[in-house]
Amino acid sequence: MCKPFIRNHDYNFINKQADYVLHALRTVGDPKIVASVRSEAQAKVAELFAEITDERSTMLASIADLQSTEDFQKYMQLLEPYRDEFPSLAAKDILKLFPKVKKLKLPDLAHLDYRKLSYLSWADIATNRMYIVYPSGDGQFIGLEGRYTASSKKSYCFACNRLEEVVLFSANFKKRPVHASPDYYKTIGNYICANGHTCNKNITSVASLERFIEAVVG
C-alpha cells in the first residue's frame, strides 16, 4: 500500500513543474532548451523531496520523460495515491482554537477534500471575521482570527502568490510586551485569497503562510 507523502502544496508544485515541461514541448523548437527545462523541473522536484531515495525518487524523476499531454495526465495520476491528507479535525477541535468567539460559524467539514488542503480558511460575513486553521504538527493546530476587508480589485495573495480576488486579513498580534497596558494591541495584516479553495488549488509553498502565522503568534 502506498504511504502518502506529497502534501497539497507539494503536489501543486510538481504539477506546475510538469506544466512547464509540457509548455516547452509545445512552444520551443530548440531541443537544448527543452532538455534544460526538463532537467530543471526534475532537479526542483528532487530538491523538494531530498530525503527520498527509494523507488519514489525514480517515480518523481520521470517528470523529465514527459512527451505529451497524455504523459502529463498519467504522471499526475500516478502521484494521486501518494497525496497526503490535511490532518482531520472535528468541530470541537475548531471550537477549542477560538474559545473567546461566541457562536462561531464553522466551515462545512463534511464536504472538504482533505487531500487538497494546505490550510483551512473561512469567513463569517455577519461578523466580518475570517478564520485560518493550520496544522502545527503532532496532531495540533494553530488558529488565527481576524477582520477582513474586501478589495475592489484583484491583487497578489501572500500565501499562494497568485493574482486573485483577495481580502485584507488583519489579525491581532498575540504576544504582548511585558509592560504593555491592558488595552495594548498590534495588528498584522496581509492580502489573502477571498476563496480558500482557490488558494489551496494555487499554493505551491507554505513558507510565506508560516512566516505570517509566526508573526501573529509571536
PDB file of N, CA and C in Angstrom, residues 41-129:
ATOM      1  N   ALA A  41      13.167  21.068 -14.075  1.00  0.00           N
ATOM      2  CA  ALA A  41      11.957  20.560 -13.418  1.00  0.00           C
ATOM      3  C   ALA A  41      12.293  19.348 -12.558  1.00  0.00           C
ATOM      4  N   GLN A  42      13.090  18.448 -13.104  1.00  0.00           N
ATOM      5  CA  GLN A  42      13.486  17.246 -12.375  1.00  0.00           C
ATOM      6  C   GLN A  42      14.279  17.609 -11.123  1.00  0.00           C
ATOM      7  N   ALA A  43      15.188  18.577 -11.244  1.00  0.00           N
ATOM      8  CA  ALA A  43      16.020  18.989 -10.114  1.00  0.00           C
ATOM      9  C   ALA A  43      15.198  19.651  -9.015  1.00  0.00           C
ATOM     10  N   LYS A  44      14.249  20.476  -9.401  1.00  0.00           N
ATOM     11  CA  LYS A  44      13.425  21.170  -8.412  1.00  0.00           C
ATOM     12  C   LYS A  44      12.538  20.199  -7.639  1.00  0.00           C
ATOM     13  N   VAL A  45      11.987  19.218  -8.335  1.00  0.00           N
ATOM     14  CA  VAL A  45      11.154  18.212  -7.664  1.00  0.00           C
ATOM     15  C   VAL A  45      12.018  17.357  -6.745  1.00  0.00           C
ATOM     16  N   ALA A  46      13.217  16.997  -7.205  1.00  0.00           N
ATOM     17  CA  ALA A  46      14.133  16.190  -6.385  1.00  0.00           C
ATOM     18  C   ALA A  46      14.534  16.962  -5.126  1.00  0.00           C
ATOM     19  N   GLU A  47      14.751  18.266  -5.270  1.00  0.00           N
ATOM     20  CA  GLU A  47      15.128  19.095  -4.121  1.00  0.00           C
ATOM     21  C   GLU A  47      14.005  19.164  -3.097  1.00  0.00           C
ATOM     22  N   LEU A  48      12.780  19.157  -3.594  1.00  0.00           N
ATOM     23  CA  LEU A  48      11.619  19.218  -2.712  1.00  0.00           C
ATOM     24  C   LEU A  48      11.524  17.979  -1.829  1.00  0.00           C
ATOM     25  N   PHE A  49      11.980  16.843  -2.363  1.00  0.00           N
ATOM     26  CA  PHE A  49      11.931  15.572  -1.626  1.00  0.00           C
ATOM     27  C   PHE A  49      13.335  14.982  -1.510  1.00  0.00           C
ATOM     28  N   ALA A  50      14.244  15.794  -1.026  1.00  0.00           N
ATOM     29  CA  ALA A  50      15.657  15.395  -0.952  1.00  0.00           C
ATOM     30  C   ALA A  50      15.885  14.177  -0.069  1.00  0.00           C
ATOM     31  N   GLU A  51      14.985  13.961   0.893  1.00  0.00           N
ATOM     32  CA  GLU A  51      15.166  12.844   1.831  1.00  0.00           C
ATOM     33  C   GLU A  51      14.719  11.509   1.248  1.00  0.00           C
ATOM     34  N   ILE A  52      14.072  11.517   0.091  1.00  0.00           N
ATOM     35  CA  ILE A  52      13.562  10.294  -0.512  1.00  0.00           C
ATOM     36  C   ILE A  52      14.594   9.702  -1.469  1.00  0.00           C
ATOM     37  N   THR A  53      14.953   8.444  -1.237  1.00  0.00           N
ATOM     38  CA  THR A  53      15.966   7.789  -2.070  1.00  0.00           C
ATOM     39  C   THR A  53      15.515   6.434  -2.618  1.00  0.00           C
ATOM     40  N   ASP A  54      14.273   6.038  -2.334  1.00  0.00           N
ATOM     41  CA  ASP A  54      13.780   4.742  -2.804  1.00  0.00           C
ATOM     42  C   ASP A  54      13.117   4.877  -4.169  1.00  0.00           C
ATOM     43  N   GLU A  55      12.235   3.927  -4.499  1.00  0.00           N
ATOM     44  CA  GLU A  55      11.594   3.913  -5.816  1.00  0.00           C
ATOM     45  C   GLU A  55      10.712   5.132  -6.066  1.00  0.00           C
ATOM     46  N   ARG A  56      10.315   5.795  -5.003  1.00  0.00           N
ATOM     47  CA  ARG A  56       9.522   7.017  -5.175  1.00  0.00           C
ATOM     48  C   ARG A  56      10.337   8.101  -5.857  1.00  0.00           C
ATOM     49  N   SER A  57      11.637   8.109  -5.602  1.00  0.00           N
ATOM     50  CA  SER A  57      12.523   9.073  -6.243  1.00  0.00           C
ATOM     51  C   SER A  57      12.531   8.883  -7.756  1.00  0.00           C
ATOM     52  N   THR A  58      12.548   7.629  -8.183  1.00  0.00           N
ATOM     53  CA  THR A  58      12.511   7.315  -9.615  1.00  0.00           C
ATOM     54  C   THR A  58      11.189   7.743 -10.224  1.00  0.00           C
ATOM     55  N   MET A  59      10.124   7.523  -9.489  1.00  0.00           N
ATOM     56  CA  MET A  59       8.788   7.920  -9.959  1.00  0.00           C
ATOM     57  C   MET A  59       8.726   9.433 -10.166  1.00  0.00           C
ATOM     58  N   LEU A  60       9.206  10.185  -9.190  1.00  0.00           N
ATOM     59  CA  LEU A  60       9.178  11.641  -9.277  1.00  0.00           C
ATOM     60  C   LEU A  60      10.072  12.140 -10.413  1.00  0.00           C
ATOM     61  N   ALA A  61      11.217  11.500 -10.583  1.00  0.00           N
ATOM     62  CA  ALA A  61      12.185  11.923 -11.593  1.00  0.00           C
ATOM     63  C   ALA A  61      11.671  11.744 -13.014  1.00  0.00           C
ATOM     64  N   SER A  62      10.645  10.894 -13.194  1.00  0.00           N
ATOM     65  CA  SER A  62      10.111  10.645 -14.537  1.00  0.00           C
ATOM     66  C   SER A  62       9.413  11.867 -15.113  1.00  0.00           C
ATOM     67  N   ILE A  63       9.357  12.949 -14.354  1.00  0.00           N
ATOM     68  CA  ILE A  63       8.816  14.207 -14.872  1.00  0.00           C
ATOM     69  C   ILE A  63       9.629  14.670 -16.088  1.00  0.00           C
ATOM     70  N   ALA A  64      10.894  14.275 -16.128  1.00  0.00           N
ATOM     71  CA  ALA A  64      11.770  14.666 -17.236  1.00  0.00           C
ATOM     72  C   ALA A  64      11.489  13.879 -18.509  1.00  0.00           C
ATOM     73  N   ASP A  65      10.645  12.857 -18.417  1.00  0.00           N
ATOM     74  CA  ASP A  65      10.373  11.999 -19.573  1.00  0.00           C
ATOM     75  C   ASP A  65       9.064  12.347 -20.278  1.00  0.00           C
ATOM     76  N   LEU A  66       8.362  13.348 -19.794  1.00  0.00           N
ATOM     77  CA  LEU A  66       7.063  13.688 -20.380  1.00  0.00           C
ATOM     78  C   LEU A  66       7.202  14.103 -21.844  1.00  0.00           C
ATOM     79  N   GLN A  67       6.314  13.563 -22.670  1.00  0.00           N
ATOM     80  CA  GLN A  67       6.369  13.856 -24.105  1.00  0.00           C
ATOM     81  C   GLN A  67       5.057  14.429 -24.643  1.00  0.00           C
ATOM     82  N   SER A  68       3.973  14.266 -23.902  1.00  0.00           N
ATOM     83  CA  SER A  68       2.669  14.683 -24.419  1.00  0.00           C
ATOM     84  C   SER A  68       1.720  15.009 -23.275  1.00  0.00           C
ATOM     85  N   THR A  69       0.558  15.533 -23.645  1.00  0.00           N
ATOM     86  CA  THR A  69      -0.476  15.825 -22.663  1.00  0.00           C
ATOM     87  C   THR A  69      -0.911  14.553 -21.953  1.00  0.00           C
ATOM     88  N   GLU A  70      -0.968  13.455 -22.715  1.00  0.00           N
ATOM     89  CA  GLU A  70      -1.347  12.171 -22.129  1.00  0.00           C
ATOM     90  C   GLU A  70      -0.323  11.734 -21.083  1.00  0.00           C
ATOM     91  N   ASP A  71       0.961  11.956 -21.378  1.00  0.00           N
ATOM     92  CA  ASP A  71       2.014  11.620 -20.414  1.00  0.00           C
ATOM     93  C   ASP A  71       1.872  12.466 -19.149  1.00  0.00           C
ATOM     94  N   PHE A  72       1.564  13.737 -19.355  1.00  0.00           N
ATOM     95  CA  PHE A  72       1.369  14.663 -18.236  1.00  0.00           C
ATOM     96  C   PHE A  72       0.254  14.156 -17.322  1.00  0.00           C
ATOM     97  N   GLN A  73      -0.861  13.782 -17.920  1.00  0.00           N
ATOM     98  CA  GLN A  73      -2.006  13.300 -17.152  1.00  0.00           C
ATOM     99  C   GLN A  73      -1.684  12.001 -16.420  1.00  0.00           C
ATOM    100  N   LYS A  74      -0.988  11.099 -17.089  1.00  0.00           N
ATOM    101  CA  LYS A  74      -0.622   9.829 -16.469  1.00  0.00           C
ATOM    102  C   LYS A  74       0.345  10.044 -15.305  1.00  0.00           C
ATOM    103  N   TYR A  75       1.265  10.980 -15.471  1.00  0.00           N
ATOM    104  CA  TYR A  75       2.246  11.271 -14.428  1.00  0.00           C
ATOM    105  C   TYR A  75       1.556  11.787 -13.178  1.00  0.00           C
ATOM    106  N   MET A  76       0.650  12.754 -13.358  1.00  0.00           N
ATOM    107  CA  MET A  76      -0.040  13.320 -12.208  1.00  0.00           C
ATOM    108  C   MET A  76      -0.974  12.293 -11.561  1.00  0.00           C
ATOM    109  N   GLN A  77      -1.579  11.436 -12.362  1.00  0.00           N
ATOM    110  CA  GLN A  77      -2.439  10.379 -11.827  1.00  0.00           C
ATOM    111  C   GLN A  77      -1.621   9.358 -11.036  1.00  0.00           C
ATOM    112  N   LEU A  78      -0.398   9.132 -11.482  1.00  0.00           N
ATOM    113  CA  LEU A  78       0.494   8.204 -10.797  1.00  0.00           C
ATOM    114  C   LEU A  78       0.801   8.689  -9.378  1.00  0.00           C
ATOM    115  N   LEU A  79       0.801  10.012  -9.187  1.00  0.00           N
ATOM    116  CA  LEU A  79       1.114  10.590  -7.881  1.00  0.00           C
ATOM    117  C   LEU A  79      -0.092  10.637  -6.943  1.00  0.00           C
ATOM    118  N   GLU A  80      -1.278  10.497  -7.495  1.00  0.00           N
ATOM    119  CA  GLU A  80      -2.507  10.637  -6.701  1.00  0.00           C
ATOM    120  C   GLU A  80      -2.532   9.777  -5.434  1.00  0.00           C
ATOM    121  N   PRO A  81      -2.178   8.486  -5.505  1.00  0.00           N
ATOM    122  CA  PRO A  81      -2.236   7.652  -4.293  1.00  0.00           C
ATOM    123  C   PRO A  81      -1.260   8.090  -3.204  1.00  0.00           C
ATOM    124  N   TYR A  82      -0.304   8.913  -3.579  1.00  0.00           N
ATOM    125  CA  TYR A  82       0.714   9.351  -2.616  1.00  0.00           C
ATOM    126  C   TYR A  82       0.389  10.707  -1.993  1.00  0.00           C
ATOM    127  N   ARG A  83      -0.764  11.264  -2.313  1.00  0.00           N
ATOM    128  CA  ARG A  83      -1.146  12.565  -1.764  1.00  0.00           C
ATOM    129  C   ARG A  83      -1.514  12.435  -0.289  1.00  0.00           C
ATOM    130  N   ASP A  84      -0.865  13.232   0.533  1.00  0.00           N
ATOM    131  CA  ASP A  84      -1.091  13.193   1.971  1.00  0.00           C
ATOM    132  C   ASP A  84      -2.245  14.117   2.335  1.00  0.00           C
ATOM    133  N   GLU A  85      -3.046  13.698   3.306  1.00  0.00           N
ATOM    134  CA  GLU A  85      -4.208  14.487   3.696  1.00  0.00           C
ATOM    135  C   GLU A  85      -3.865  15.508   4.774  1.00  0.00           C
ATOM    136  N   PHE A  86      -4.578  16.600   4.746  1.00  0.00           N
ATOM    137  CA  PHE A  86      -4.571  17.563   5.838  1.00  0.00           C
ATOM    138  C   PHE A  86      -5.071  16.825   7.080  1.00  0.00           C
ATOM    139  N   PRO A  87      -4.440  17.018   8.227  1.00  0.00           N
ATOM    140  CA  PRO A  87      -4.887  16.302   9.427  1.00  0.00           C
ATOM    141  C   PRO A  87      -6.373  16.512   9.697  1.00  0.00           C
ATOM    142  N   SER A  88      -7.081  15.436   9.950  1.00  0.00           N
ATOM    143  CA  SER A  88      -8.517  15.540  10.176  1.00  0.00           C
ATOM    144  C   SER A  88      -8.815  16.290  11.468  1.00  0.00           C
ATOM    145  N   LEU A  89      -9.866  17.052  11.454  1.00  0.00           N
ATOM    146  CA  LEU A  89     -10.285  17.774  12.649  1.00  0.00           C
ATOM    147  C   LEU A  89     -11.798  17.835  12.689  1.00  0.00           C
ATOM    148  N   ALA A  90     -12.323  17.847  13.900  1.00  0.00           N
ATOM    149  CA  ALA A  90     -13.763  17.896  14.109  1.00  0.00           C
ATOM    150  C   ALA A  90     -14.174  19.298  14.547  1.00  0.00           C
ATOM    151  N   ALA A  91     -15.471  19.514  14.597  1.00  0.00           N
ATOM    152  CA  ALA A  91     -15.986  20.823  15.001  1.00  0.00           C
ATOM    153  C   ALA A  91     -15.473  21.210  16.386  1.00  0.00           C
ATOM    154  N   LYS A  92     -15.404  20.229  17.287  1.00  0.00           N
ATOM    155  CA  LYS A  92     -14.950  20.523  18.646  1.00  0.00           C
ATOM    156  C   LYS A  92     -13.495  20.984  18.666  1.00  0.00           C
ATOM    157  N   ASP A  93     -12.696  20.469  17.718  1.00  0.00           N
ATOM    158  CA  ASP A  93     -11.297  20.876  17.631  1.00  0.00           C
ATOM    159  C   ASP A  93     -11.184  22.348  17.241  1.00  0.00           C
ATOM    160  N   ILE A  94     -12.031  22.777  16.314  1.00  0.00           N
ATOM    161  CA  ILE A  94     -12.024  24.174  15.870  1.00  0.00           C
ATOM    162  C   ILE A  94     -12.508  25.092  16.984  1.00  0.00           C
ATOM    163  N   LEU A  95     -13.543  24.672  17.683  1.00  0.00           N
ATOM    164  CA  LEU A  95     -14.081  25.490  18.771  1.00  0.00           C
ATOM    165  C   LEU A  95     -13.025  25.737  19.848  1.00  0.00           C
ATOM    166  N   LYS A  96     -12.170  24.745  20.097  1.00  0.00           N
ATOM    167  CA  LYS A  96     -11.116  24.891  21.097  1.00  0.00           C
ATOM    168  C   LYS A  96     -10.073  25.922  20.674  1.00  0.00           C
ATOM    169  N   LEU A  97      -9.919  26.105  19.360  1.00  0.00           N
ATOM    170  CA  LEU A  97      -8.931  27.057  18.860  1.00  0.00           C
ATOM    171  C   LEU A  97      -9.388  28.503  19.017  1.00  0.00           C
ATOM    172  N   PHE A  98     -10.702  28.690  19.102  1.00  0.00           N
ATOM    173  CA  PHE A  98     -11.262  30.046  19.206  1.00  0.00           C
ATOM    174  C   PHE A  98     -12.227  30.125  20.391  1.00  0.00           C
ATOM    175  N   PRO A  99     -11.735  29.909  21.604  1.00  0.00           N
ATOM    176  CA  PRO A  99     -12.602  29.833  22.786  1.00  0.00           C
ATOM    177  C   PRO A  99     -13.339  31.133  23.120  1.00  0.00           C
ATOM    178  N   LYS A 100     -12.808  32.272  22.673  1.00  0.00           N
ATOM    179  CA  LYS A 100     -13.414  33.561  23.001  1.00  0.00           C
ATOM    180  C   LYS A 100     -14.494  33.988  22.004  1.00  0.00           C
ATOM    181  N   VAL A 101     -14.630  33.222  20.931  1.00  0.00           N
ATOM    182  CA  VAL A 101     -15.609  33.580  19.904  1.00  0.00           C
ATOM    183  C   VAL A 101     -16.949  32.924  20.220  1.00  0.00           C
ATOM    184  N   LYS A 102     -17.935  33.745  20.485  1.00  0.00           N
ATOM    185  CA  LYS A 102     -19.270  33.223  20.770  1.00  0.00           C
ATOM    186  C   LYS A 102     -20.007  32.952  19.461  1.00  0.00           C
ATOM    187  N   LYS A 103     -20.706  31.834  19.421  1.00  0.00           N
ATOM    188  CA  LYS A 103     -21.470  31.432  18.248  1.00  0.00           C
ATOM    189  C   LYS A 103     -20.592  31.423  16.997  1.00  0.00           C
ATOM    190  N   LEU A 104     -19.460  30.749  17.110  1.00  0.00           N
ATOM    191  CA  LEU A 104     -18.531  30.667  15.995  1.00  0.00           C
ATOM    192  C   LEU A 104     -19.165  29.943  14.807  1.00  0.00           C
ATOM    193  N   LYS A 105     -19.109  30.571  13.653  1.00  0.00           N
ATOM    194  CA  LYS A 105     -19.602  29.940  12.429  1.00  0.00           C
ATOM    195  C   LYS A 105     -18.546  28.954  11.957  1.00  0.00           C
ATOM    196  N   LEU A 106     -18.926  27.709  11.776  1.00  0.00           N
ATOM    197  CA  LEU A 106     -17.984  26.660  11.398  1.00  0.00           C
ATOM    198  C   LEU A 106     -18.027  26.386   9.898  1.00  0.00           C
ATOM    199  N   PRO A 107     -16.918  25.979   9.315  1.00  0.00           N
ATOM    200  CA  PRO A 107     -16.908  25.609   7.896  1.00  0.00           C
ATOM    201  C   PRO A 107     -17.604  24.270   7.703  1.00  0.00           C
ATOM    202  N   ASP A 108     -17.926  23.952   6.468  1.00  0.00           N
ATOM    203  CA  ASP A 108     -18.589  22.689   6.152  1.00  0.00           C
ATOM    204  C   ASP A 108     -17.528  21.588   6.077  1.00  0.00           C
ATOM    205  N   LEU A 109     -17.241  20.981   7.204  1.00  0.00           N
ATOM    206  CA  LEU A 109     -16.175  19.978   7.277  1.00  0.00           C
ATOM    207  C   LEU A 109     -16.502  18.706   6.508  1.00  0.00           C
ATOM    208  N   ALA A 110     -17.779  18.401   6.405  1.00  0.00           N
ATOM    209  CA  ALA A 110     -18.197  17.136   5.779  1.00  0.00           C
ATOM    210  C   ALA A 110     -17.865  17.079   4.289  1.00  0.00           C
ATOM    211  N   HIS A 111     -17.769  18.230   3.649  1.00  0.00           N
ATOM    212  CA  HIS A 111     -17.559  18.246   2.206  1.00  0.00           C
ATOM    213  C   HIS A 111     -16.148  18.696   1.816  1.00  0.00           C
ATOM    214  N   LEU A 112     -15.227  18.674   2.756  1.00  0.00           N
ATOM    215  CA  LEU A 112     -13.848  19.048   2.453  1.00  0.00           C
ATOM    216  C   LEU A 112     -13.088  17.867   1.868  1.00  0.00           C
ATOM    217  N   ASP A 113     -12.277  18.133   0.856  1.00  0.00           N
ATOM    218  CA  ASP A 113     -11.357  17.123   0.347  1.00  0.00           C
ATOM    219  C   ASP A 113     -10.019  17.402   1.025  1.00  0.00           C
ATOM    220  N   TYR A 114      -9.703  16.643   2.064  1.00  0.00           N
ATOM    221  CA  TYR A 114      -8.537  16.931   2.887  1.00  0.00           C
ATOM    222  C   TYR A 114      -7.216  16.727   2.147  1.00  0.00           C
ATOM    223  N   ARG A 115      -7.245  16.022   1.027  1.00  0.00           N
ATOM    224  CA  ARG A 115      -6.022  15.867   0.239  1.00  0.00           C
ATOM    225  C   ARG A 115      -5.657  17.180  -0.452  1.00  0.00           C
ATOM    226  N   LYS A 116      -6.645  18.036  -0.628  1.00  0.00           N
ATOM    227  CA  LYS A 116      -6.440  19.281  -1.376  1.00  0.00           C
ATOM    228  C   LYS A 116      -6.387  20.503  -0.471  1.00  0.00           C
ATOM    229  N   LEU A 117      -5.975  20.285   0.767  1.00  0.00           N
ATOM    230  CA  LEU A 117      -5.854  21.379   1.730  1.00  0.00           C
ATOM    231  C   LEU A 117      -4.425  21.511   2.235  1.00  0.00           C
ATOM    232  N   SER A 118      -3.908  22.741   2.207  1.00  0.00           N
ATOM    233  CA  SER A 118      -2.659  23.055   2.893  1.00  0.00           C
ATOM    234  C   SER A 118      -2.980  23.824   4.167  1.00  0.00           C
ATOM    235  N   TYR A 119      -4.082  24.535   4.125  1.00  0.00           N
ATOM    236  CA  TYR A 119      -4.613  25.221   5.302  1.00  0.00           C
ATOM    237  C   TYR A 119      -6.108  25.369   5.118  1.00  0.00           C
ATOM    238  N   LEU A 120      -6.804  25.633   6.188  1.00  0.00           N
ATOM    239  CA  LEU A 120      -8.254  25.791   6.149  1.00  0.00           C
ATOM    240  C   LEU A 120      -8.598  27.236   6.485  1.00  0.00           C
ATOM    241  N   SER A 121      -9.451  27.844   5.668  1.00  0.00           N
ATOM    242  CA  SER A 121      -9.895  29.211   5.963  1.00  0.00           C
ATOM    243  C   SER A 121     -11.370  29.364   5.609  1.00  0.00           C
ATOM    244  N   TRP A 122     -12.025  30.238   6.316  1.00  0.00           N
ATOM    245  CA  TRP A 122     -13.425  30.543   6.015  1.00  0.00           C
ATOM    246  C   TRP A 122     -13.767  31.908   6.603  1.00  0.00           C
ATOM    247  N   ALA A 123     -14.816  32.514   6.075  1.00  0.00           N
ATOM    248  CA  ALA A 123     -15.226  33.841   6.514  1.00  0.00           C
ATOM    249  C   ALA A 123     -16.642  33.810   7.070  1.00  0.00           C
ATOM    250  N   ASP A 124     -16.875  34.669   8.029  1.00  0.00           N
ATOM    251  CA  ASP A 124     -18.209  34.866   8.588  1.00  0.00           C
ATOM    252  C   ASP A 124     -18.649  36.263   8.170  1.00  0.00           C
ATOM    253  N   ILE A 125     -19.494  36.321   7.152  1.00  0.00           N
ATOM    254  CA  ILE A 125     -19.928  37.611   6.603  1.00  0.00           C
ATOM    255  C   ILE A 125     -20.655  38.446   7.648  1.00  0.00           C
ATOM    256  N   ALA A 126     -21.419  37.799   8.511  1.00  0.00           N
ATOM    257  CA  ALA A 126     -22.215  38.512   9.514  1.00  0.00           C
ATOM    258  C   ALA A 126     -21.356  39.321  10.483  1.00  0.00           C
ATOM    259  N   THR A 127     -20.195  38.787  10.818  1.00  0.00           N
ATOM    260  CA  THR A 127     -19.318  39.457  11.786  1.00  0.00           C
ATOM    261  C   THR A 127     -18.085  40.079  11.136  1.00  0.00           C
ATOM    262  N   ASN A 128     -17.961  39.879   9.823  1.00  0.00           N
ATOM    263  CA  ASN A 128     -16.816  40.407   9.073  1.00  0.00           C
ATOM    264  C   ASN A 128     -15.493  39.862   9.612  1.00  0.00           C
ATOM    265  N   ARG A 129     -15.515  38.577   9.994  1.00  0.00           N
ATOM    266  CA  ARG A 129     -14.324  37.927  10.525  1.00  0.00           C
ATOM    267  C   ARG A 129     -13.893  36.780   9.611  1.00  0.00           C
TER     268      ARG A 129
END
